[in-house]
Amino acid sequence: MSAQSFAEMRIEPRWQLKSTVSVFREGGKDCLGLLVNWSSSGLMISSYQSLQLGDRLRIELVDIINDDDRRTGACEVEIVWTQELTPSLFGNGCKVLEGSDMLNTMMKDYCDDEAE
């Protein structure tokens, strides 16, 4: 399936990020992957392992604001699709089931950055 057909299947547009946002399982220390893009109802995470369809995960999105400060937005997601992008990298589509206030703030900031 082509990237364009994935875009056509989306209910709402996704925004690309201009900075690196790391994804961790809630309370974990090992990085699960990186946030690729987002919308108000979904996320795409790149990872070195395929995530299980239908799994629900509590994750934390962590970005660096400056050298001394970072912020963490927590959410619960459901894996709705996964696709091998390269032999060692997977794309994982996630539906956001619940998000923290900080997650909403972070996403709004990413959207505002796109408008600049």
PDB file of C-alpha atoms in Angstrom:
ATOM      1  CA  MET A   1       0.000   0.000   0.000  1.00  0.00           C
ATOM      2  CA  SER A   2       1.464   3.382  -0.953  1.00  0.00           C
ATOM      3  CA  ALA A   3       2.053   6.262   1.462  1.00  0.00           C
ATOM      4  CA  GLN A   4      -0.465   8.326  -0.467  1.00  0.00           C
ATOM      5  CA  SER A   5      -3.233   5.777   0.106  1.00  0.00           C
ATOM      6  CA  PHE A   6      -2.495   5.827   3.863  1.00  0.00           C
ATOM      7  CA  ALA A   7      -2.922   9.611   3.753  1.00  0.00           C
ATOM      8  CA  GLU A   8      -6.190   9.269   1.875  1.00  0.00           C
ATOM      9  CA  MET A   9      -7.560   6.831   4.481  1.00  0.00           C
ATOM     10  CA  ARG A  10      -6.988   9.227   7.372  1.00  0.00           C
ATOM     11  CA  ILE A  11     -10.003  10.901   8.906  1.00  0.00           C
ATOM     12  CA  GLU A  12      -8.034  14.028   9.743  1.00  0.00           C
ATOM     13  CA  PRO A  13      -4.657  15.437   8.696  1.00  0.00           C
ATOM     14  CA  ARG A  14      -1.440  14.540  10.493  1.00  0.00           C
ATOM     15  CA  TRP A  15       1.275  17.024  11.411  1.00  0.00           C
ATOM     16  CA  GLN A  16       4.968  16.292  10.970  1.00  0.00           C
ATOM     17  CA  LEU A  17       7.334  17.152  13.794  1.00  0.00           C
ATOM     18  CA  LYS A  18      10.287  19.524  13.533  1.00  0.00           C
ATOM     19  CA  SER A  19      12.008  18.097  16.608  1.00  0.00           C
ATOM     20  CA  THR A  20      12.676  14.658  18.065  1.00  0.00           C
ATOM     21  CA  VAL A  21      10.057  13.287  20.441  1.00  0.00           C
ATOM     22  CA  SER A  22      11.008  10.023  22.144  1.00  0.00           C
ATOM     23  CA  VAL A  23       8.382   7.445  23.131  1.00  0.00           C
ATOM     24  CA  PHE A  24       8.648   5.339  26.306  1.00  0.00           C
ATOM     25  CA  ARG A  25       6.337   2.823  27.912  1.00  0.00           C
ATOM     26  CA  GLU A  26       4.932   4.494  31.010  1.00  0.00           C
ATOM     27  CA  GLY A  27       7.437   4.138  33.840  1.00  0.00           C
ATOM     28  CA  GLY A  28      10.025   2.490  31.564  1.00  0.00           C
ATOM     29  CA  LYS A  29      13.574   3.594  30.885  1.00  0.00           C
ATOM     30  CA  ASP A  30      14.074   1.987  27.456  1.00  0.00           C
ATOM     31  CA  CYS A  31      13.010   4.050  24.452  1.00  0.00           C
ATOM     32  CA  LEU A  32      10.160   2.342  22.565  1.00  0.00           C
ATOM     33  CA  GLY A  33      10.617   4.523  19.480  1.00  0.00           C
ATOM     34  CA  LEU A  34      10.128   8.006  18.068  1.00  0.00           C
ATOM     35  CA  LEU A  35       6.997   9.985  17.321  1.00  0.00           C
ATOM     36  CA  VAL A  36       6.762  10.464  13.533  1.00  0.00           C
ATOM     37  CA  ASN A  37       3.543  12.463  13.207  1.00  0.00           C
ATOM     38  CA  TRP A  38       0.325  13.126  15.076  1.00  0.00           C
ATOM     39  CA  SER A  39      -3.279  14.248  14.850  1.00  0.00           C
ATOM     40  CA  SER A  40      -5.798  14.937  17.594  1.00  0.00           C
ATOM     41  CA  SER A  41      -6.873  11.287  17.535  1.00  0.00           C
ATOM     42  CA  GLY A  42      -3.784   9.385  16.435  1.00  0.00           C
ATOM     43  CA  LEU A  43      -0.012   9.007  16.457  1.00  0.00           C
ATOM     44  CA  MET A  44       2.529   7.247  14.290  1.00  0.00           C
ATOM     45  CA  ILE A  45       5.490   5.793  16.137  1.00  0.00           C
ATOM     46  CA  SER A  46       8.610   4.423  14.467  1.00  0.00           C
ATOM     47  CA  SER A  47      10.229   1.534  16.336  1.00  0.00           C
ATOM     48  CA  TYR A  48      12.804  -1.187  15.842  1.00  0.00           C
ATOM     49  CA  GLN A  49      10.189  -3.824  16.713  1.00  0.00           C
ATOM     50  CA  SER A  50       6.696  -4.233  15.384  1.00  0.00           C
ATOM     51  CA  LEU A  51       4.027  -3.512  17.982  1.00  0.00           C
ATOM     52  CA  GLN A  52       1.088  -5.925  18.357  1.00  0.00           C
ATOM     53  CA  LEU A  53      -2.181  -4.972  16.655  1.00  0.00           C
ATOM     54  CA  GLY A  54      -4.891  -4.330  19.214  1.00  0.00           C
ATOM     55  CA  ASP A  55      -2.469  -3.841  22.110  1.00  0.00           C
ATOM     56  CA  ARG A  56      -3.224  -0.954  24.430  1.00  0.00           C
ATOM     57  CA  LEU A  57      -0.171   0.815  25.783  1.00  0.00           C
ATOM     58  CA  ARG A  58       0.348   3.569  28.312  1.00  0.00           C
ATOM     59  CA  ILE A  59       3.149   5.655  26.855  1.00  0.00           C
ATOM     60  CA  GLU A  60       5.039   8.832  27.606  1.00  0.00           C
ATOM     61  CA  LEU A  61       6.136  11.250  24.893  1.00  0.00           C
ATOM     62  CA  VAL A  62       9.263  13.162  25.893  1.00  0.00           C
ATOM     63  CA  ASP A  63      10.668  16.200  24.127  1.00  0.00           C
ATOM     64  CA  ILE A  64      13.554  18.492  24.963  1.00  0.00           C
ATOM     65  CA  ILE A  65      12.566  22.157  25.231  1.00  0.00           C
ATOM     66  CA  ASN A  66      16.114  23.395  25.773  1.00  0.00           C
ATOM     67  CA  ASP A  67      19.365  21.966  27.119  1.00  0.00           C
ATOM     68  CA  ASP A  68      18.139  21.920  30.703  1.00  0.00           C
ATOM     69  CA  ASP A  69      14.420  21.277  30.382  1.00  0.00           C
ATOM     70  CA  ARG A  70      12.161  18.577  29.007  1.00  0.00           C
ATOM     71  CA  ARG A  71       8.475  17.791  29.198  1.00  0.00           C
ATOM     72  CA  THR A  72       6.542  14.550  29.244  1.00  0.00           C
ATOM     73  CA  GLY A  73       3.026  13.945  27.943  1.00  0.00           C
ATOM     74  CA  ALA A  74       1.358  10.692  28.939  1.00  0.00           C
ATOM     75  CA  CYS A  75      -1.359   8.902  27.002  1.00  0.00           C
ATOM     76  CA  GLU A  76      -2.999   5.561  26.394  1.00  0.00           C
ATOM     77  CA  VAL A  77      -2.998   4.325  22.804  1.00  0.00           C
ATOM     78  CA  GLU A  78      -4.263   1.332  20.858  1.00  0.00           C
ATOM     79  CA  ILE A  79      -2.139  -0.067  18.023  1.00  0.00           C
ATOM     80  CA  VAL A  80      -4.368  -0.063  14.914  1.00  0.00           C
ATOM     81  CA  TRP A  81      -1.786  -0.866  12.212  1.00  0.00           C
ATOM     82  CA  THR A  82       1.856  -1.744  11.827  1.00  0.00           C
ATOM     83  CA  GLN A  83       4.005  -1.814   8.697  1.00  0.00           C
ATOM     84  CA  GLU A  84       7.626  -2.701   8.019  1.00  0.00           C
ATOM     85  CA  LEU A  85       9.319   0.422   6.672  1.00  0.00           C
ATOM     86  CA  THR A  86      12.788  -1.106   6.309  1.00  0.00           C
ATOM     87  CA  PRO A  87      14.154  -4.484   7.433  1.00  0.00           C
ATOM     88  CA  SER A  88      14.921  -2.938  10.842  1.00  0.00           C
ATOM     89  CA  LEU A  89      12.291  -0.185  11.236  1.00  0.00           C
ATOM     90  CA  PHE A  90       8.521  -0.360  11.697  1.00  0.00           C
ATOM     91  CA  GLY A  91       5.788   2.237  11.471  1.00  0.00           C
ATOM     92  CA  ASN A  92       3.007   1.790  14.027  1.00  0.00           C
ATOM     93  CA  GLY A  93      -0.312   3.611  13.798  1.00  0.00           C
ATOM     94  CA  CYS A  94      -1.903   4.342  17.147  1.00  0.00           C
ATOM     95  CA  LYS A  95      -5.326   5.601  18.129  1.00  0.00           C
ATOM     96  CA  VAL A  96      -5.179   7.920  21.142  1.00  0.00           C
ATOM     97  CA  LEU A  97      -7.639   6.643  23.759  1.00  0.00           C
ATOM     98  CA  GLU A  98      -6.795   9.084  26.536  1.00  0.00           C
ATOM     99  CA  GLY A  99      -4.255  11.873  26.899  1.00  0.00           C
ATOM    100  CA  SER A 100      -2.907  14.052  29.696  1.00  0.00           C
ATOM    101  CA  ASP A 101      -3.182  17.836  29.823  1.00  0.00           C
ATOM    102  CA  MET A 102       0.564  18.058  29.096  1.00  0.00           C
ATOM    103  CA  LEU A 103       0.114  15.882  25.987  1.00  0.00           C
ATOM    104  CA  ASN A 104      -2.545  18.301  24.743  1.00  0.00           C
ATOM    105  CA  THR A 105      -0.218  21.258  25.417  1.00  0.00           C
ATOM    106  CA  MET A 106       2.644  19.587  23.567  1.00  0.00           C
ATOM    107  CA  MET A 107       0.471  18.767  20.542  1.00  0.00           C
ATOM    108  CA  LYS A 108      -0.869  22.321  20.408  1.00  0.00           C
ATOM    109  CA  ASP A 109       2.708  23.623  20.439  1.00  0.00           C
ATOM    110  CA  TYR A 110       3.648  21.302  17.559  1.00  0.00           C
ATOM    111  CA  CYS A 111       0.672  22.573  15.562  1.00  0.00           C
ATOM    112  CA  ASP A 112       1.596  26.218  16.311  1.00  0.00           C
ATOM    113  CA  ASP A 113       5.157  25.490  15.127  1.00  0.00           C
ATOM    114  CA  GLU A 114       3.762  24.248  11.797  1.00  0.00           C
ATOM    115  CA  ALA A 115       1.953  27.558  11.212  1.00  0.00           C
ATOM    116  CA  GLU A 116       5.240  29.531  11.408  1.00  0.00           C
TER     117      GLU A 116
END
